[in-house]
Coordinates of C-alpha atoms in Angstrom, one line a residue:
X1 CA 32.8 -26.5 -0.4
X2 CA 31.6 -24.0 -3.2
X3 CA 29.6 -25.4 -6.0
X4 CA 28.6 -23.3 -9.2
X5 CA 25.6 -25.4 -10.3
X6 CA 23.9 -27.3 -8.1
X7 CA 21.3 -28.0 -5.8
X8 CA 18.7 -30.5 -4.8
X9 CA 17.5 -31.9 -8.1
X10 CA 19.2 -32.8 -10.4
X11 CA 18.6 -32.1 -14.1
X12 CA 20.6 -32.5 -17.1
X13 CA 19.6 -29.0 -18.9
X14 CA 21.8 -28.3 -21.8
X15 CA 22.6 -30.7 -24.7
X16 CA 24.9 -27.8 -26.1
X17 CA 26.8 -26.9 -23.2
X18 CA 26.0 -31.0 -21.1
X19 CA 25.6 -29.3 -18.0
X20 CA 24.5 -31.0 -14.9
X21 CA 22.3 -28.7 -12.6
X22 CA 20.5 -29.1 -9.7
X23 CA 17.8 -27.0 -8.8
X24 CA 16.1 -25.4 -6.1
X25 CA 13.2 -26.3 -4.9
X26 CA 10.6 -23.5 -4.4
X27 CA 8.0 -25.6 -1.5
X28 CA 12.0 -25.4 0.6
X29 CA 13.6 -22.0 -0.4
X30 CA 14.2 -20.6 2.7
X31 CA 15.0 -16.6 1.9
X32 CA 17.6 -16.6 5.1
X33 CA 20.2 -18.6 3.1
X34 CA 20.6 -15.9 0.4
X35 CA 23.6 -13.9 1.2
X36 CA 25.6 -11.4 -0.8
X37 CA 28.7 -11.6 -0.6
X38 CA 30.7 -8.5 -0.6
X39 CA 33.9 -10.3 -0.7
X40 CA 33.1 -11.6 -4.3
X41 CA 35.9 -10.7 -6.6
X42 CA 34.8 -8.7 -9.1
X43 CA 37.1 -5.6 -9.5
X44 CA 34.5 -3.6 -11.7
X45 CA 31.4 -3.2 -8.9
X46 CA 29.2 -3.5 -11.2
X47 CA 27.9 -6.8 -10.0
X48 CA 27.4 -8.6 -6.4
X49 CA 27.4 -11.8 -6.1
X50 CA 24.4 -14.1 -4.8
X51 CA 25.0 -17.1 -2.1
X52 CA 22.5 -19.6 -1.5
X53 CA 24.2 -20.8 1.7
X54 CA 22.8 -24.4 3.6
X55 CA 23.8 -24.1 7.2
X56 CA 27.3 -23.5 6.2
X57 CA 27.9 -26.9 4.8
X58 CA 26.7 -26.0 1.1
X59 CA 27.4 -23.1 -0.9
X60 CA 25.9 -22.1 -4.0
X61 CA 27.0 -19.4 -6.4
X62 CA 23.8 -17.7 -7.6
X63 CA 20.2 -19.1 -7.6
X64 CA 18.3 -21.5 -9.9
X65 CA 14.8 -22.3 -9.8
X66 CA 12.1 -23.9 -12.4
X67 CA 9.0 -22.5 -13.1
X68 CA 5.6 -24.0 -13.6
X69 CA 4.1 -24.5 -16.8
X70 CA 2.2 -21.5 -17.5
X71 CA 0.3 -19.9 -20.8
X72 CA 2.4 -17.0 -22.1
X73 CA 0.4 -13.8 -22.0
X74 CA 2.9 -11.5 -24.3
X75 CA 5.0 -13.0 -26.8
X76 CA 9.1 -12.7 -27.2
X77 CA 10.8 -9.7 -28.0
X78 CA 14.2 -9.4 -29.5
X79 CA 16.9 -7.3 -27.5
X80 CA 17.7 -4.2 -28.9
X81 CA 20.6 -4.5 -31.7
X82 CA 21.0 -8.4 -31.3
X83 CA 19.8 -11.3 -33.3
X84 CA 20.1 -13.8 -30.8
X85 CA 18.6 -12.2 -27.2
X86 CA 15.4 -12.0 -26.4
X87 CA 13.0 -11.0 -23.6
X88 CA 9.9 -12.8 -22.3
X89 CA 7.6 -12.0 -19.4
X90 CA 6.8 -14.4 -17.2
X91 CA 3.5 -14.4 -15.3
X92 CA 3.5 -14.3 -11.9
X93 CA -0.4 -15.8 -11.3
X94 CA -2.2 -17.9 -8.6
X95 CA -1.2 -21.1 -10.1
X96 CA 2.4 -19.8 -9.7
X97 CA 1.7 -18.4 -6.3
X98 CA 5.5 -20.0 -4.7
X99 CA 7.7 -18.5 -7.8
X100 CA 5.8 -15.1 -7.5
X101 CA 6.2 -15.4 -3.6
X102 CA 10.2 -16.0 -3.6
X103 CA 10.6 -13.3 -6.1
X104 CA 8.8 -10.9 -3.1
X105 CA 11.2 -12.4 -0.5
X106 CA 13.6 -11.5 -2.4
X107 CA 12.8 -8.1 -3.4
X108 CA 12.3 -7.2 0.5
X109 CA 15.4 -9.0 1.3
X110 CA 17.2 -7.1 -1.3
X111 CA 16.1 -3.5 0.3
X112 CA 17.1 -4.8 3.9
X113 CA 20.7 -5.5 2.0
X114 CA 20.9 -1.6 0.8
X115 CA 23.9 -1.0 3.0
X116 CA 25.5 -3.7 2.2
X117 CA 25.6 -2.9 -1.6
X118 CA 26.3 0.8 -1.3
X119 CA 29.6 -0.3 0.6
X120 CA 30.2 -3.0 -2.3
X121 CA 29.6 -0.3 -5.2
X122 CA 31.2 2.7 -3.3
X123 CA 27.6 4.7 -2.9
X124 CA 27.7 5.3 0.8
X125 CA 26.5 9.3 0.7
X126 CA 24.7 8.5 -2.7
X127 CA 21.1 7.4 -3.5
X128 CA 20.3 4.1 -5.1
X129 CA 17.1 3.1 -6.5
X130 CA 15.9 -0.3 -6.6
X131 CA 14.2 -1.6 -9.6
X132 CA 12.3 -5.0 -8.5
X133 CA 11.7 -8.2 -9.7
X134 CA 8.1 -8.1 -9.4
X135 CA 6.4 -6.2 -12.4
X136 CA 3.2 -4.9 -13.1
X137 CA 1.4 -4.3 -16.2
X138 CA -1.7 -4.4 -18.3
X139 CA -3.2 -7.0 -19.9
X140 CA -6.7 -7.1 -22.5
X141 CA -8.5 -9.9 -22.6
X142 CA -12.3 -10.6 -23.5
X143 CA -13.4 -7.0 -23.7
X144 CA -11.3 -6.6 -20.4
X145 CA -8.2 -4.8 -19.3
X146 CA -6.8 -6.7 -16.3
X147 CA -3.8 -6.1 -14.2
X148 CA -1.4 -8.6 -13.6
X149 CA 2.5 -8.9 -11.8
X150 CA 5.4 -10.5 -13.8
X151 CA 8.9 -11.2 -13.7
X152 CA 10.9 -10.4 -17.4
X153 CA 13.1 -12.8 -18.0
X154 CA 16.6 -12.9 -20.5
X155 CA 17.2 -15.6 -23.0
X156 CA 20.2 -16.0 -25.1
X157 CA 19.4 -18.6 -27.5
X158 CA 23.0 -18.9 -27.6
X159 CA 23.0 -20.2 -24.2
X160 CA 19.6 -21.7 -23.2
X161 CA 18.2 -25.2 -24.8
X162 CA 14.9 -24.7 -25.8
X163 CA 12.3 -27.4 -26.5
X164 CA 9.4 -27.1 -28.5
X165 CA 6.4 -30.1 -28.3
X166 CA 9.4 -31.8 -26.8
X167 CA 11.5 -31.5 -29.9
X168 CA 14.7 -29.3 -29.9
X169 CA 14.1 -25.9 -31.2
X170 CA 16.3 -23.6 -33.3
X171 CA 13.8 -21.2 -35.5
X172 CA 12.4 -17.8 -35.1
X173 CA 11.2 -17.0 -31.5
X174 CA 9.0 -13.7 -33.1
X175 CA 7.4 -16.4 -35.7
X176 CA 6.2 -18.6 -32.5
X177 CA 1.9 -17.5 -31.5
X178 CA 2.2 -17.3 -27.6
X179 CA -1.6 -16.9 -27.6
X180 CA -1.4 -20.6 -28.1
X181 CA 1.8 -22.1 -26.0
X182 CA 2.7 -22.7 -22.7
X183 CA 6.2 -22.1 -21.0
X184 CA 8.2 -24.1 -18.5
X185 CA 11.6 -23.1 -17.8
X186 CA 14.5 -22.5 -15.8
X187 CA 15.9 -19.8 -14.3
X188 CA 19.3 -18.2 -13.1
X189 CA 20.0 -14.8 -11.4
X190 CA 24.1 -14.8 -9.8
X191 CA 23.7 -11.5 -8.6
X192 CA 22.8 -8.0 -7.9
X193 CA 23.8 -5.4 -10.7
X194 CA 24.2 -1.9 -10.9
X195 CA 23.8 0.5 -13.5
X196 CA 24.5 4.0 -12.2
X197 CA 22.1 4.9 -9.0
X198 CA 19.9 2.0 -10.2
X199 CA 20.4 -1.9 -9.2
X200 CA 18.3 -4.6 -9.2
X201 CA 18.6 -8.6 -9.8
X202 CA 18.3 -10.1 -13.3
X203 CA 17.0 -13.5 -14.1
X204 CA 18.4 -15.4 -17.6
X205 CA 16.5 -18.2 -18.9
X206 CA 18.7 -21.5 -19.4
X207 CA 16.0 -24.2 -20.3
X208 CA 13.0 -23.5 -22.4
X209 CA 10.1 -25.8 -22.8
X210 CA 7.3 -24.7 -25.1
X211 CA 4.0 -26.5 -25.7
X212 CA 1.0 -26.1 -27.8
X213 CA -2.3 -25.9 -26.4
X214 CA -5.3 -26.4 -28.0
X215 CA -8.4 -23.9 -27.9
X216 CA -10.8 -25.5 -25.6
X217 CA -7.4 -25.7 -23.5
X218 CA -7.0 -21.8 -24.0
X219 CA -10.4 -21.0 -23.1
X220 CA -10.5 -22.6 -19.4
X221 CA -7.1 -21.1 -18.8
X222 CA -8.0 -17.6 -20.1
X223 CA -11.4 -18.4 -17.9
X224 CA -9.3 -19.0 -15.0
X225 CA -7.1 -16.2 -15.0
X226 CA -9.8 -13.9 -15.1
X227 CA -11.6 -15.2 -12.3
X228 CA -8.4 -16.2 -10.1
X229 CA -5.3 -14.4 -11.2
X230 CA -5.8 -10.6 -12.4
X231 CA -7.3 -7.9 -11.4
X232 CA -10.5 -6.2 -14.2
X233 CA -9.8 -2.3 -14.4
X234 CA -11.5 -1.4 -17.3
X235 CA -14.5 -2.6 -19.2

């Protein structure tokens, strides 16, 4: 049995689309039942497909996971020539220690496979580089520049619900101060893509949920990232 949605919790995501999904759990992903599958149709290769498989029984195309609620530490930007795409870093910190650590399974899983998706994309005497899942990058807070890993995320407001102080949200994404909010979502990746010698895995953001938090809020989580989450490396 294949199923394109689902797994382990249910969730009605999407009042546009009334989708059904069921997520994966991160405290019971267990890396060795992601498979590619190289007998995917897609007569292109520019994508390989991504099987969450449960002893054989249960199939899942792709992989789906929510995050924790978490204080945005760069704001949205818009894809370049759209009006409706947008990108959105997600933080990979201490208080989201399981997401950050599936992403790193994956990543190493994903250079194991190398083989495997040079014979699905036709590079077997060619090099391929990886870009990973795991980012790093700079962050300045409180005289500070820190160091922190994150995971940029796609979001198609065509496509994804978003929520904002649990109301349904349709304005400007730019106009929104993610100094002040903090994200919850869900996430999708179905695959590996390719893009010349370069591949990697995507993730594409289905469900947003965006809440305000006050100041004294935004002071003991910007006084708990600095002393649990990122690294200082410049005063």
């Amino acid at each position: 049995m294949t199923l394109k949605i689902y797994i382990y919790e249910k969730m009605n995501y999407n009042i546009k689309f009334k989708y059904d999904l069921l997520i994966i759990k991160n405290d019971i992903f267990n890396i060795d039942n992601v498979i590619c599958d190289i007998n995917y149709k897609n007569y292109n290769r520019t994508f390989l497909n991504i099987e969450y498989n449960i002893n054989n029984i249960l199939k899942i195309d792709g992989l789906f996971f929510q995050t924790k609620s978490i204080k945005l530490l760069t704001g949205f930007t818009l894809a370049p020539n759209c009006k409706n795409k947008y990108y959105i870093d997600l933080p990979l910190l201490n208080n989201n220690l399981k997401q950050r650590t599936i992403f790193e399974e994956l990543d190493k899983k994903t250079l194991i496979l190398i083989d495997v998706i040079k014979q699905f994309y036709n590079n077997s005497n060619s090099n391929i580089n990886y870009t990973p899942i795991i980012k790093t990058t700079n962050f300045f807070l409180k005289g500070g520049t820190y160091e922190y890993n994150f995971c940029k995320l796609k979001l198609n407001t065509n496509e994804c619900q978003i929520y904002y102080n649990n109301n349904n949200f349709t304005g400007d994404l730019l106009k929104l101060d993610f100094l002040k909010l903090e994200m919850k979502c869900v996430i999708q990746s179905y695959g590996v893509w390719k893009y010349d010698n370069t591949y990697g895995i995507s993730w594409k953001v289905i469900k947003m949920e965006l809440k305000d938090i006050d100041n004294k809020e935004i002071n003991n989580i910007e006084s708990s990232i600095i002393e649990n989450n990122i690294t200082l490396i410049d005063e």
